[in-house]
Short mmCIF file of C-alpha atoms and ligand atoms in Angstrom, two decimals:
data_model
loop_
_atom_site.label_atom_id
_atom_site.label_comp_id
_atom_site.label_asym_id
_atom_site.label_seq_id
_atom_site.Cartn_x
_atom_site.Cartn_y
_atom_site.Cartn_z
CA MET A 33 -2.87 -51.65 -78.98
CA ILE A 34 -2.80 -47.91 -78.27
CA LEU A 35 -5.23 -46.92 -75.54
CA ASN A 36 -6.95 -43.64 -74.88
CA THR A 37 -3.76 -41.62 -74.73
CA TYR A 38 -4.54 -39.78 -71.51
CA ASP A 39 -5.62 -42.62 -69.26
CA PHE A 40 -2.42 -43.63 -67.47
CA ASP A 41 -4.21 -45.87 -64.96
CA ALA A 42 -5.77 -47.86 -67.79
CA ALA A 43 -2.39 -48.04 -69.51
CA LYS A 44 -0.80 -49.43 -66.35
CA LYS A 45 -3.53 -52.04 -66.04
CA ALA A 46 -3.10 -53.16 -69.62
CA ALA A 47 0.70 -53.30 -69.44
CA PRO A 48 2.51 -56.67 -69.36
CA ALA A 49 3.89 -57.57 -65.92
CA GLU A 50 7.33 -58.69 -67.10
CA GLU A 51 9.69 -55.69 -67.07
CA GLY A 52 11.20 -55.96 -70.57
CA PRO A 53 7.90 -56.18 -72.52
CA ARG A 54 6.30 -53.80 -70.04
CA GLN A 55 8.74 -51.01 -70.85
CA TYR A 56 8.41 -51.59 -74.62
CA TYR A 57 4.67 -51.25 -74.14
CA PHE A 58 5.11 -47.90 -72.37
CA ILE A 59 7.48 -46.73 -75.09
CA GLU A 60 4.66 -47.26 -77.59
CA GLN A 61 2.15 -45.45 -75.38
CA ALA A 62 4.49 -42.50 -74.88
CA ARG A 63 5.12 -42.38 -78.59
CA ALA A 64 1.42 -42.13 -79.31
CA VAL A 65 1.03 -39.17 -76.96
CA LEU A 66 4.07 -37.40 -78.34
CA ARG A 67 2.90 -37.92 -81.87
CA GLU A 68 -0.55 -36.53 -81.18
CA ARG A 69 0.90 -33.41 -79.56
CA PHE A 70 3.48 -32.92 -82.25
CA GLU A 71 0.90 -33.15 -85.01
CA ALA A 72 -1.24 -30.55 -83.26
CA MET A 73 1.82 -28.30 -82.96
CA VAL A 74 2.58 -28.71 -86.65
CA ASP A 75 -1.01 -27.82 -87.56
CA SER A 76 -1.06 -24.72 -85.37
CA GLY A 77 2.32 -23.51 -86.62
CA GLU A 78 3.85 -23.77 -83.15
CA ALA A 79 6.23 -26.49 -84.25
CA MET A 80 7.81 -24.19 -86.80
CA GLU A 81 8.29 -21.53 -84.17
CA ARG A 82 9.69 -23.98 -81.64
CA TYR A 83 12.13 -25.94 -83.79
CA GLY A 84 12.81 -23.73 -86.81
CA SER A 85 12.49 -25.05 -90.32
CA SER A 86 15.70 -27.05 -90.46
CA LEU A 87 15.20 -29.04 -87.24
CA LEU A 88 11.49 -29.45 -87.93
CA GLY A 89 12.35 -30.88 -91.33
CA GLN A 90 14.74 -33.35 -89.69
CA LEU A 91 12.16 -34.40 -87.11
CA GLN A 92 9.60 -35.04 -89.81
CA ALA A 93 12.04 -36.91 -92.03
CA GLU A 94 13.13 -39.12 -89.13
CA GLY A 95 9.62 -39.74 -87.78
CA LYS A 96 10.36 -37.95 -84.49
CA TYR A 97 7.99 -35.85 -82.42
CA GLY A 98 10.26 -33.76 -80.21
CA THR A 99 13.82 -33.40 -78.91
CA PHE A 100 15.82 -34.68 -75.92
CA HIS A 101 19.16 -33.96 -74.34
CA ILE A 102 21.02 -36.01 -71.73
CA GLU A 103 23.90 -34.55 -69.74
CA THR A 104 26.03 -37.21 -68.07
CA PHE A 105 28.18 -36.61 -65.01
CA GLY A 106 30.50 -39.19 -63.43
CA CYS A 107 32.00 -42.48 -64.48
CA GLN A 108 31.65 -44.99 -67.31
CA MET A 109 28.75 -46.72 -65.56
CA ASN A 110 26.79 -43.50 -65.79
CA SER A 111 27.77 -43.05 -69.43
CA ARG A 112 26.52 -46.53 -70.19
CA ASP A 113 23.29 -45.88 -68.29
CA SER A 114 22.84 -42.73 -70.35
CA GLU A 115 23.06 -44.76 -73.55
CA LYS A 116 20.22 -46.94 -72.25
CA LEU A 117 18.14 -43.91 -71.28
CA ALA A 118 18.81 -42.41 -74.72
CA GLY A 119 17.70 -45.67 -76.32
CA VAL A 120 14.31 -45.43 -74.60
CA LEU A 121 13.82 -41.75 -75.44
CA ASP A 122 14.81 -42.33 -79.04
CA GLN A 123 12.29 -45.13 -79.47
CA ALA A 124 9.60 -43.11 -77.73
CA GLY A 125 9.93 -40.58 -80.54
CA TYR A 126 12.42 -37.99 -79.34
CA LYS A 127 15.44 -36.92 -81.37
CA GLU A 128 18.70 -36.29 -79.53
CA VAL A 129 20.06 -32.73 -79.74
CA ASP A 130 23.30 -31.17 -78.48
CA GLY A 131 22.17 -28.38 -76.17
CA GLU A 132 19.73 -28.21 -73.29
CA ASP A 133 17.20 -26.30 -75.36
CA ALA A 134 15.11 -29.45 -75.79
CA ASP A 135 11.68 -30.83 -74.94
CA PHE A 136 13.04 -33.44 -72.51
CA VAL A 137 16.26 -32.72 -70.60
CA LEU A 138 17.74 -35.36 -68.35
CA TYR A 139 20.73 -34.95 -66.02
CA ASN A 140 22.35 -38.25 -65.09
CA THR A 141 24.17 -37.24 -61.93
CA CYS A 142 27.23 -38.32 -59.92
CA THR A 143 27.93 -37.79 -56.24
CA VAL A 144 31.37 -39.34 -55.74
CA ARG A 145 32.86 -35.95 -54.82
CA ASP A 146 31.05 -32.80 -53.74
CA ASN A 147 32.07 -30.82 -56.84
CA ALA A 148 30.02 -33.27 -58.94
CA ASN A 149 26.94 -32.25 -56.94
CA GLN A 150 27.73 -28.55 -57.16
CA LYS A 151 27.89 -28.74 -60.95
CA VAL A 152 24.34 -30.07 -61.08
CA TYR A 153 22.91 -27.42 -58.75
CA GLY A 154 24.77 -24.78 -60.71
CA ARG A 155 23.08 -25.76 -63.96
CA LEU A 156 19.56 -26.27 -62.67
CA GLY A 157 18.97 -22.54 -62.52
CA TYR A 158 19.79 -22.28 -66.20
CA LEU A 159 17.35 -25.10 -66.99
CA ASN A 160 14.59 -23.19 -65.25
CA THR A 161 15.18 -20.19 -67.52
CA LEU A 162 14.90 -22.45 -70.55
CA LYS A 163 11.76 -24.06 -69.21
CA LYS A 164 10.02 -20.73 -68.77
CA ARG A 165 10.48 -20.05 -72.47
CA ARG A 166 9.43 -23.50 -73.68
CA SER A 167 5.95 -24.72 -72.91
CA GLY A 168 5.72 -28.39 -71.98
CA MET A 169 9.48 -28.76 -71.47
CA MET A 170 10.28 -31.57 -69.03
CA ILE A 171 13.27 -31.65 -66.69
CA ALA A 172 14.34 -34.96 -65.22
CA LEU A 173 17.14 -35.93 -62.84
CA CYS A 174 18.50 -39.40 -62.23
CA GLY A 175 21.70 -41.16 -61.19
CA CYS A 176 23.77 -41.53 -58.05
CA MET A 177 23.11 -38.13 -56.49
CA MET A 178 19.37 -38.85 -56.44
CA GLN A 179 19.91 -41.81 -54.11
CA GLU A 180 20.72 -39.38 -51.30
CA PRO A 181 17.64 -38.31 -49.29
CA SER A 182 19.18 -34.92 -48.42
CA VAL A 183 19.53 -34.14 -52.15
CA ILE A 184 15.87 -34.94 -52.80
CA GLU A 185 14.85 -32.64 -49.94
CA LYS A 186 16.94 -29.82 -51.34
CA ILE A 187 15.54 -30.20 -54.86
CA LYS A 188 11.96 -30.28 -53.60
CA LYS A 189 12.58 -27.09 -51.70
CA SER A 190 14.79 -25.07 -54.01
CA TYR A 191 14.15 -26.47 -57.49
CA PRO A 192 10.41 -27.24 -57.60
CA PHE A 193 10.32 -26.89 -61.38
CA VAL A 194 11.97 -30.32 -61.81
CA ASP A 195 9.37 -32.73 -63.26
CA LEU A 196 10.80 -36.17 -62.67
CA ILE A 197 13.38 -37.74 -60.37
CA PHE A 198 14.44 -41.36 -60.37
CA GLY A 199 17.45 -43.25 -59.03
CA THR A 200 20.08 -45.77 -60.04
CA HIS A 201 18.02 -48.88 -59.34
CA ASN A 202 15.05 -48.13 -61.58
CA ILE A 203 16.53 -46.56 -64.69
CA PHE A 204 14.88 -49.34 -66.70
CA LYS A 205 11.52 -47.75 -65.75
CA LEU A 206 12.09 -44.54 -67.69
CA ALA A 207 9.43 -45.31 -70.32
CA GLU A 208 6.78 -45.93 -67.67
CA LEU A 209 7.73 -42.79 -65.72
CA LEU A 210 7.78 -40.70 -68.88
CA CYS A 211 4.40 -42.04 -69.88
CA GLY A 212 2.96 -41.08 -66.50
CA LYS A 213 4.24 -37.54 -66.92
CA LEU A 214 2.95 -37.24 -70.47
CA MET A 215 -0.49 -38.63 -69.69
CA LYS A 216 -1.10 -37.25 -66.23
CA GLY A 217 1.25 -34.27 -65.95
CA GLY A 218 1.18 -32.85 -62.45
CA ARG A 219 3.97 -31.71 -60.19
CA MET A 220 7.30 -33.33 -59.42
CA THR A 221 7.31 -37.15 -59.54
CA VAL A 222 9.94 -38.78 -57.32
CA ASP A 223 10.58 -42.51 -57.69
CA ILE A 224 13.63 -43.70 -55.74
CA TRP A 225 14.30 -47.32 -54.79
CA GLU A 226 16.58 -48.23 -51.93
CA GLY A 227 17.96 -51.25 -53.71
CA THR A 228 17.10 -54.01 -56.15
CA ASP A 229 18.08 -57.51 -57.19
CA ALA A 230 16.59 -57.00 -60.62
CA ILE A 231 18.77 -56.88 -63.72
CA VAL A 232 16.55 -56.01 -66.66
CA GLU A 233 18.04 -57.22 -69.94
CA GLU A 234 17.07 -56.37 -73.50
CA LEU A 235 16.06 -52.72 -73.33
CA PRO A 236 16.90 -50.43 -76.25
CA VAL A 237 20.33 -48.75 -76.25
CA ASP A 238 21.46 -45.74 -78.26
CA ARG A 239 25.27 -45.99 -78.42
CA LYS A 240 27.45 -42.91 -78.53
CA TYR A 241 30.12 -44.62 -80.65
CA SER A 242 29.43 -47.07 -83.44
CA PHE A 243 32.67 -49.00 -82.98
CA LYS A 244 33.16 -49.24 -79.22
CA SER A 245 30.88 -49.85 -76.30
CA GLY A 246 30.79 -50.26 -72.56
CA VAL A 247 29.23 -53.50 -71.33
CA ASN A 248 28.05 -53.82 -67.75
CA ILE A 249 29.17 -57.08 -66.24
CA MET A 250 28.11 -56.23 -62.71
CA PHE A 251 26.33 -53.53 -60.76
CA GLY A 252 26.85 -52.09 -57.28
CA CYS A 253 29.70 -52.50 -54.83
CA ASN A 254 30.22 -54.37 -51.55
CA ASN A 255 33.56 -52.94 -50.55
CA PHE A 256 32.64 -49.92 -48.46
CA CYS A 257 35.96 -48.14 -48.71
CA SER A 258 35.58 -45.73 -45.81
CA TYR A 259 35.66 -42.55 -47.96
CA CYS A 260 33.34 -43.75 -50.71
CA ILE A 261 29.64 -43.19 -51.25
CA VAL A 262 29.23 -45.51 -54.24
CA PRO A 263 28.06 -48.59 -52.25
CA TYR A 264 25.31 -46.46 -50.68
CA VAL A 265 24.01 -45.09 -53.95
CA ARG A 266 24.58 -48.08 -56.24
CA GLY A 267 23.54 -50.84 -53.86
CA ARG A 268 24.93 -54.33 -53.39
CA GLU A 269 27.08 -56.15 -55.90
CA ARG A 270 25.16 -58.11 -58.57
CA SER A 271 26.76 -59.87 -61.52
CA ARG A 272 25.12 -60.46 -64.87
CA ARG A 273 25.11 -64.03 -66.15
CA PRO A 274 28.04 -64.74 -68.47
CA GLU A 275 25.72 -65.95 -71.24
CA ASP A 276 23.85 -62.62 -71.18
CA ILE A 277 27.15 -60.72 -71.38
CA ILE A 278 28.46 -62.85 -74.24
CA ASP A 279 25.15 -62.52 -76.12
CA GLU A 280 25.23 -58.76 -75.75
CA ILE A 281 28.82 -58.53 -77.01
CA ARG A 282 28.02 -60.81 -79.98
CA ARG A 283 25.16 -58.51 -80.92
CA LEU A 284 27.39 -55.46 -80.52
CA VAL A 285 30.03 -57.01 -82.77
CA ALA A 286 27.41 -57.83 -85.39
CA ASP A 287 26.49 -54.15 -85.21
CA GLY A 288 30.05 -52.94 -85.90
CA VAL A 289 31.64 -52.80 -82.45
CA VAL A 290 35.32 -53.81 -82.32
CA GLU A 291 36.22 -52.73 -78.77
CA VAL A 292 34.36 -53.38 -75.53
CA MET A 293 34.96 -52.05 -72.04
CA LEU A 294 33.71 -54.46 -69.39
CA LEU A 295 32.31 -52.35 -66.59
CA GLY A 296 32.00 -52.85 -62.85
CA GLN A 297 33.12 -51.11 -59.65
CA ASN A 298 35.32 -54.09 -58.92
CA VAL A 299 35.45 -56.42 -61.89
CA ASN A 300 37.86 -58.73 -60.10
CA SER A 301 35.09 -59.95 -57.85
CA TYR A 302 32.80 -60.65 -60.82
CA GLY A 303 30.67 -63.78 -60.72
CA LYS A 304 31.14 -64.74 -57.09
CA ASN A 305 27.45 -64.42 -56.27
CA LEU A 306 26.09 -66.11 -59.39
CA GLU A 307 24.13 -69.35 -59.08
CA GLN A 308 26.96 -71.01 -60.98
CA PRO A 309 30.01 -68.98 -59.92
CA VAL A 310 32.35 -67.85 -62.71
CA SER A 311 35.57 -65.90 -62.20
CA PHE A 312 36.43 -62.70 -64.04
CA ALA A 313 39.41 -64.52 -65.58
CA GLN A 314 37.05 -67.17 -66.99
CA LEU A 315 34.75 -64.49 -68.35
CA LEU A 316 37.69 -62.73 -70.05
CA ARG A 317 38.68 -65.97 -71.76
CA GLN A 318 35.13 -66.44 -73.03
CA VAL A 319 34.92 -62.88 -74.32
CA ASN A 320 38.32 -63.29 -75.99
CA GLU A 321 36.82 -66.11 -78.13
CA ILE A 322 34.19 -63.87 -79.70
CA GLU A 323 34.87 -63.68 -83.40
CA GLY A 324 35.10 -60.20 -84.90
CA LEU A 325 35.85 -58.54 -81.56
CA GLU A 326 39.29 -56.90 -81.63
CA ARG A 327 39.90 -55.30 -78.26
CA ILE A 328 38.82 -55.87 -74.67
CA ARG A 329 39.23 -53.35 -71.87
CA PHE A 330 37.88 -53.44 -68.34
CA MET A 331 37.33 -51.08 -65.43
CA THR A 332 37.87 -51.06 -62.44
CA SER A 333 40.23 -53.56 -60.83
CA HIS A 334 40.50 -53.57 -57.07
CA PRO A 335 44.05 -54.62 -56.09
CA LYS A 336 42.80 -56.81 -53.25
CA ASP A 337 41.02 -59.19 -55.65
CA LEU A 338 43.45 -59.28 -58.56
CA SER A 339 44.29 -62.98 -58.84
CA ASP A 340 47.14 -64.86 -60.51
CA GLU A 341 44.46 -66.52 -62.61
CA LEU A 342 43.49 -63.09 -63.95
CA ILE A 343 47.09 -62.10 -64.71
CA GLU A 344 47.46 -65.33 -66.70
CA ALA A 345 44.23 -64.69 -68.57
CA MET A 346 45.35 -61.16 -69.43
CA ARG A 347 48.67 -62.51 -70.66
CA ASP A 348 47.08 -65.27 -72.76
CA CYS A 349 44.15 -63.38 -74.26
CA LYS A 350 45.45 -61.48 -77.26
CA LYS A 351 42.44 -59.17 -77.45
CA VAL A 352 42.87 -57.91 -73.90
CA CYS A 353 44.51 -54.50 -74.11
CA THR A 354 47.88 -53.80 -72.53
CA HIS A 355 46.43 -51.39 -70.02
CA LEU A 356 45.46 -51.90 -66.41
CA HIS A 357 43.81 -49.28 -64.24
CA LEU A 358 44.78 -50.24 -60.70
CA PRO A 359 43.65 -47.61 -58.17
CA VAL A 360 46.07 -47.38 -55.26
CA GLN A 361 44.31 -44.49 -53.41
CA SER A 362 47.21 -44.08 -50.96
CA GLY A 363 50.76 -45.36 -50.55
CA SER A 364 50.56 -45.50 -46.77
CA SER A 365 49.69 -48.92 -45.33
CA ARG A 366 48.35 -47.17 -42.25
CA ILE A 367 45.94 -45.04 -44.30
CA LEU A 368 45.02 -47.96 -46.56
CA LYS A 369 43.89 -49.84 -43.49
CA ILE A 370 41.66 -46.97 -42.34
CA MET A 371 40.39 -46.66 -45.91
CA ASN A 372 39.31 -50.33 -45.64
CA ARG A 373 41.19 -51.23 -48.83
CA HIS A 374 42.51 -54.64 -47.66
CA TYR A 375 46.03 -54.35 -49.10
CA THR A 376 49.29 -52.72 -48.01
CA LYS A 377 51.88 -50.63 -49.80
CA GLU A 378 54.12 -53.68 -49.98
CA SER A 379 51.48 -56.06 -51.30
CA TYR A 380 50.45 -53.49 -53.92
CA LEU A 381 54.04 -53.09 -55.13
CA GLU A 382 54.47 -56.86 -55.25
CA LEU A 383 51.33 -57.11 -57.33
CA VAL A 384 52.67 -54.49 -59.76
CA ASP A 385 55.93 -56.48 -60.10
CA LYS A 386 54.02 -59.68 -60.77
CA ILE A 387 51.89 -58.04 -63.45
CA ARG A 388 54.90 -56.45 -65.15
CA ALA A 389 56.81 -59.75 -65.10
CA ALA A 390 53.91 -61.47 -66.87
CA ILE A 391 53.03 -58.61 -69.26
CA PRO A 392 56.14 -56.44 -69.76
CA ASP A 393 54.56 -53.87 -72.07
CA ILE A 394 51.56 -53.17 -69.84
CA SER A 395 50.59 -49.57 -69.09
CA LEU A 396 49.53 -48.93 -65.54
CA THR A 397 47.25 -46.11 -64.45
CA THR A 398 45.78 -45.34 -61.06
CA ASP A 399 43.54 -43.21 -58.82
CA ILE A 400 44.99 -41.39 -55.80
CA ILE A 401 43.21 -39.52 -53.02
CA VAL A 402 45.11 -36.72 -51.26
CA GLY A 403 44.14 -35.51 -47.81
CA PHE A 404 42.21 -38.50 -46.50
CA PRO A 405 41.40 -37.79 -42.80
CA GLY A 406 44.46 -38.11 -40.59
CA GLU A 407 46.93 -38.21 -43.52
CA THR A 408 50.30 -37.01 -42.19
CA GLU A 409 53.29 -35.73 -44.16
CA GLU A 410 54.88 -39.19 -43.73
CA ASP A 411 51.77 -40.90 -45.10
CA PHE A 412 51.78 -38.56 -48.06
CA GLU A 413 55.48 -39.25 -48.71
CA GLU A 414 54.60 -42.96 -48.90
CA THR A 415 52.16 -42.11 -51.69
CA MET A 416 54.86 -40.12 -53.50
CA ASP A 417 57.16 -43.11 -53.08
CA VAL A 418 54.67 -45.46 -54.72
CA VAL A 419 54.25 -43.02 -57.60
CA ARG A 420 58.03 -42.88 -58.12
CA ARG A 421 58.43 -46.64 -57.92
CA VAL A 422 55.52 -47.69 -60.12
CA ARG A 423 55.95 -44.88 -62.66
CA TYR A 424 52.33 -44.77 -63.86
CA ASP A 425 51.44 -43.87 -67.42
CA SER A 426 48.89 -41.57 -65.88
CA ALA A 427 47.16 -41.05 -62.56
CA PHE A 428 43.86 -39.45 -61.64
CA THR A 429 44.50 -37.43 -58.52
CA PHE A 430 41.64 -36.33 -56.28
CA ILE A 431 41.37 -34.12 -53.25
CA TYR A 432 39.52 -36.04 -50.57
CA SER A 433 35.88 -34.99 -50.46
CA LYS A 434 33.81 -35.60 -47.35
CA ARG A 435 30.73 -37.69 -48.14
CA THR A 436 27.96 -37.62 -45.55
CA GLY A 437 27.17 -41.04 -44.17
CA THR A 438 30.56 -42.61 -44.90
CA PRO A 439 32.81 -43.58 -41.95
CA ALA A 440 35.59 -41.18 -43.03
CA ALA A 441 33.26 -38.18 -42.79
CA ALA A 442 33.30 -38.51 -39.02
CA MET A 443 37.12 -38.64 -38.82
CA GLU A 444 39.40 -35.69 -38.23
CA GLN A 445 39.88 -33.79 -41.49
CA VAL A 446 43.21 -32.45 -42.82
CA PRO A 447 43.35 -28.64 -43.17
CA GLU A 448 42.55 -27.46 -46.68
CA GLN A 449 45.82 -25.56 -47.18
CA VAL A 450 47.89 -28.64 -46.33
CA VAL A 451 45.89 -30.78 -48.71
CA LYS A 452 46.17 -28.26 -51.52
CA GLU A 453 49.94 -28.06 -51.16
CA ARG A 454 50.30 -31.86 -51.19
CA PHE A 455 47.98 -32.15 -54.13
CA ASP A 456 50.10 -29.75 -56.21
CA ARG A 457 53.29 -31.65 -55.33
CA LEU A 458 51.72 -34.95 -56.29
CA LEU A 459 50.33 -33.62 -59.55
CA ARG A 460 53.74 -32.29 -60.60
CA GLU A 461 55.41 -35.63 -59.86
CA VAL A 462 52.72 -37.61 -61.67
CA GLN A 463 52.90 -35.41 -64.77
CA GLU A 464 56.67 -35.43 -64.96
CA ILE A 465 56.85 -39.21 -64.78
CA SER A 466 53.96 -39.64 -67.15
CA ALA A 467 55.64 -37.47 -69.80
CA GLN A 468 58.75 -39.69 -69.62
CA VAL A 469 56.89 -43.00 -69.54
CA CYS A 470 54.40 -42.23 -72.28
CA GLY A 471 57.13 -41.66 -74.85
CA ARG A 472 58.57 -45.14 -74.63
CA ASP A 473 57.02 -46.41 -77.89
CA GLU A 474 58.44 -43.61 -80.03
CA LYS A 475 59.80 -44.79 -83.41
CA THR A 476 57.83 -48.04 -83.33
CA VAL A 477 54.81 -49.21 -85.32
CA GLN A 478 51.65 -49.67 -83.25
CA LYS A 479 48.04 -50.62 -83.89
CA VAL A 480 45.73 -47.63 -83.47
CA LEU A 481 41.94 -47.77 -83.32
CA VAL A 482 40.75 -44.55 -84.93
CA GLU A 483 38.05 -42.84 -82.87
CA SER A 484 37.39 -39.49 -84.54
CA LEU A 485 38.62 -36.75 -86.80
CA ASP A 486 41.34 -34.70 -85.09
CA ASP A 487 39.78 -31.71 -83.33
CA HIS A 488 42.82 -29.54 -83.81
CA LYS A 489 44.41 -30.47 -87.09
CA GLU A 490 42.65 -30.70 -90.41
CA GLY A 491 43.33 -33.86 -92.45
CA TYR A 492 44.24 -35.79 -89.28
CA VAL A 493 42.48 -38.43 -87.23
CA THR A 494 42.77 -39.36 -83.55
CA GLY A 495 42.89 -42.86 -82.14
CA ARG A 496 44.14 -45.01 -79.31
CA MET A 497 46.82 -47.64 -78.96
CA SER A 498 46.13 -50.84 -77.08
CA ASN A 499 47.70 -49.24 -73.98
CA ASN A 500 45.20 -46.38 -74.27
CA THR A 501 47.69 -43.68 -75.37
CA THR A 502 46.33 -41.19 -77.91
CA VAL A 503 47.84 -40.97 -81.41
CA HIS A 504 47.18 -38.35 -84.10
CA PHE A 505 48.03 -39.13 -87.72
CA PRO A 506 47.01 -38.10 -91.25
CA GLY A 507 43.74 -39.69 -92.35
CA ASP A 508 40.07 -39.16 -93.08
CA GLU A 509 36.62 -40.16 -91.86
CA SER A 510 36.74 -43.53 -93.58
CA LEU A 511 39.26 -44.72 -90.97
CA ILE A 512 36.94 -44.17 -87.98
CA GLY A 513 36.30 -47.44 -86.17
CA ARG A 514 39.15 -49.19 -88.00
CA ILE A 515 42.50 -50.34 -86.66
CA SER A 516 45.50 -48.91 -88.54
CA ASP A 517 49.22 -49.63 -88.32
CA VAL A 518 50.86 -46.34 -87.42
CA TYR A 519 54.53 -45.38 -87.11
CA LEU A 520 54.92 -43.19 -84.00
CA GLU A 521 57.16 -40.41 -85.25
CA GLU A 522 57.20 -38.15 -82.24
CA ALA A 523 56.22 -38.43 -78.58
CA LYS A 524 54.61 -35.25 -77.34
CA GLY A 525 54.29 -36.00 -73.65
CA PHE A 526 50.81 -37.48 -73.37
CA TYR A 527 50.27 -38.33 -77.02
CA TYR A 528 52.07 -39.20 -80.26
CA MET A 529 52.14 -37.77 -83.75
CA GLY A 530 52.41 -40.58 -86.28
CA ARG A 531 52.04 -41.60 -89.89
CA PRO A 532 50.25 -44.61 -91.39
CA VAL A 533 52.44 -47.43 -92.72
N1 SAH B 483 35.39 -48.72 -57.84
C1 SAH B 483 36.50 -47.97 -58.21
C2 SAH B 483 36.39 -46.49 -57.98
C3 SAH B 483 35.15 -45.75 -58.28
S1 SAH B 483 35.16 -44.07 -57.78
C4 SAH B 483 37.69 -48.47 -57.40
O1 SAH B 483 37.55 -48.94 -56.30
O2 SAH B 483 38.77 -48.32 -57.87
C5 SAH B 483 36.54 -43.44 -58.69
C6 SAH B 483 37.59 -42.82 -57.85
O3 SAH B 483 37.08 -41.70 -57.15
C7 SAH B 483 38.16 -43.68 -56.75
O4 SAH B 483 39.12 -44.58 -57.22
C8 SAH B 483 38.72 -42.70 -55.79
O5 SAH B 483 40.07 -42.40 -56.08
C9 SAH B 483 37.88 -41.47 -56.03
N2 SAH B 483 37.02 -41.20 -54.88
C10 SAH B 483 36.03 -41.95 -54.38
N3 SAH B 483 35.49 -41.37 -53.29
C11 SAH B 483 36.16 -40.21 -53.10
C12 SAH B 483 36.08 -39.17 -52.12
N4 SAH B 483 35.21 -39.22 -51.13
N5 SAH B 483 36.93 -38.12 -52.24
C13 SAH B 483 37.83 -38.06 -53.24
N6 SAH B 483 37.95 -39.02 -54.17
C14 SAH B 483 37.13 -40.09 -54.10
FE1 SF4 B 484 34.06 -47.04 -53.83
FE2 SF4 B 484 35.78 -48.78 -52.88
FE3 SF4 B 484 33.56 -49.64 -54.10
FE4 SF4 B 484 35.49 -48.50 -55.51
S1 SF4 B 484 35.65 -50.42 -54.40
S2 SF4 B 484 33.33 -48.08 -55.64
S3 SF4 B 484 36.29 -46.97 -54.11
S4 SF4 B 484 33.69 -48.54 -52.19
FE1 F3S B 485 29.77 -41.07 -59.71
FE2 F3S B 485 27.98 -42.91 -59.42
FE3 F3S B 485 30.02 -43.34 -61.00
S1 F3S B 485 28.75 -41.60 -57.83
S2 F3S B 485 31.63 -42.14 -60.09
S3 F3S B 485 28.49 -41.84 -61.31
S4 F3S B 485 28.99 -44.84 -59.73
#
């Protein structure tokens, strides 16, 4: 039943209490409002002016009443969240468009390093200019950065044109929040939760790729590495029930997905807090049984919790890709201890040996932080030593960024110049090794999942091998989402040129 479209209090009263149905109800209410406004705009000719004839035609053909754009910052968890947010906006009657010139613009933010925050502030000014030209445009912010009280203060003060702010714990509430804004309007709405135990299943999702998908297996983090803000903004660790995960993947497969990425801040501790505890290794084995699924990836593995049971499962499960992202952060046992990582240089290297003995063709990648407080030249040399010994396929290198509220923020910082110089040395080493390592499959035939047309070369497609290396080879659109056998003719450093066989 659609109520009087401008009585939000009545809508709230009439809404089901259970979160899933409740949000579907608000999607319908929002849709009714959007439709009414859109029809009025069409009648008055404003719609033609606002969208132009081509986009207006598309909106009408698709039964949409406006446009939205989501900009995602940060990691795969945020990307997956954005697909859920897009699913809600799509069903509420908005059509997704590329640029920020849209009726509803949402920034899903990250705060892991300060430059992530700066990017958001930098673009808000631009959004304000757009908003001045577009009546009724709504600007919303969500994600990790919004869980920091100091950020909210700053936005209230310096960016008062923002309409809606919500956090990481209540993204499932978007439809209800949107409905409130549409029906009641008013100034900035801020809805931030400090934490939650709730895991709301079954909301709509609008996937970016038809053939691959992220799947959350857990939320939050309990590790409190001393430099990291994630546990403060994502809350405590919560695992989804294995049956919910399996159901979701089955549905994805039925919908054309062949590759899943199981997502969590530390997947190796999956399932420990469930009513009936299940290990990540057990979950992998269950996922591996799903018919029609071709590839399984996962992210991220904390070295401290990587068990022998998991190594065996990775070895046995044929769908599990030959790639492991194993963040080391530092090669110095002294620094690792202050980082609160719970492993040493030696135990990390032993783990790498064990994994390589079990799965010889595995590709290893990592994350490294340079310039953690108190890092000496000797500590840094230990990191370089790990890089030379492990010989990673690739490594994400980060300059330490001070995050307010974390223990490391109060420690003595390394001078910027010193950090910069170390960072450059590390990057050179990492790239040199990576160029040598990545070429090792040259002149072999490999299975490649085609992801897109090649951006740079006409008549070519781009895909990934099981170990995540990129391959370009001749082909057309019909190959997208399919796995092809490709002969790797030439290694080009970080990618291959190949031909289909
Ligand atoms: N849960 C994952 C990491 C998530 S954050 C894990 O533990 O591996 C992704 C990466 O950002 C981290 O691995 C770390 O290398 C980097 N990072 C986190 N906090 C940082 C900070 N304060 N400064 C610089 N890099 C940081
Ligand atoms: Fe941050 Fe450590 Fe948790 Fe990873 S495991 S998200 S680095 S606290
Ligand atoms: Fe950033 Fe939040 Fe991910 S802080 S790295 S988007 S969990």
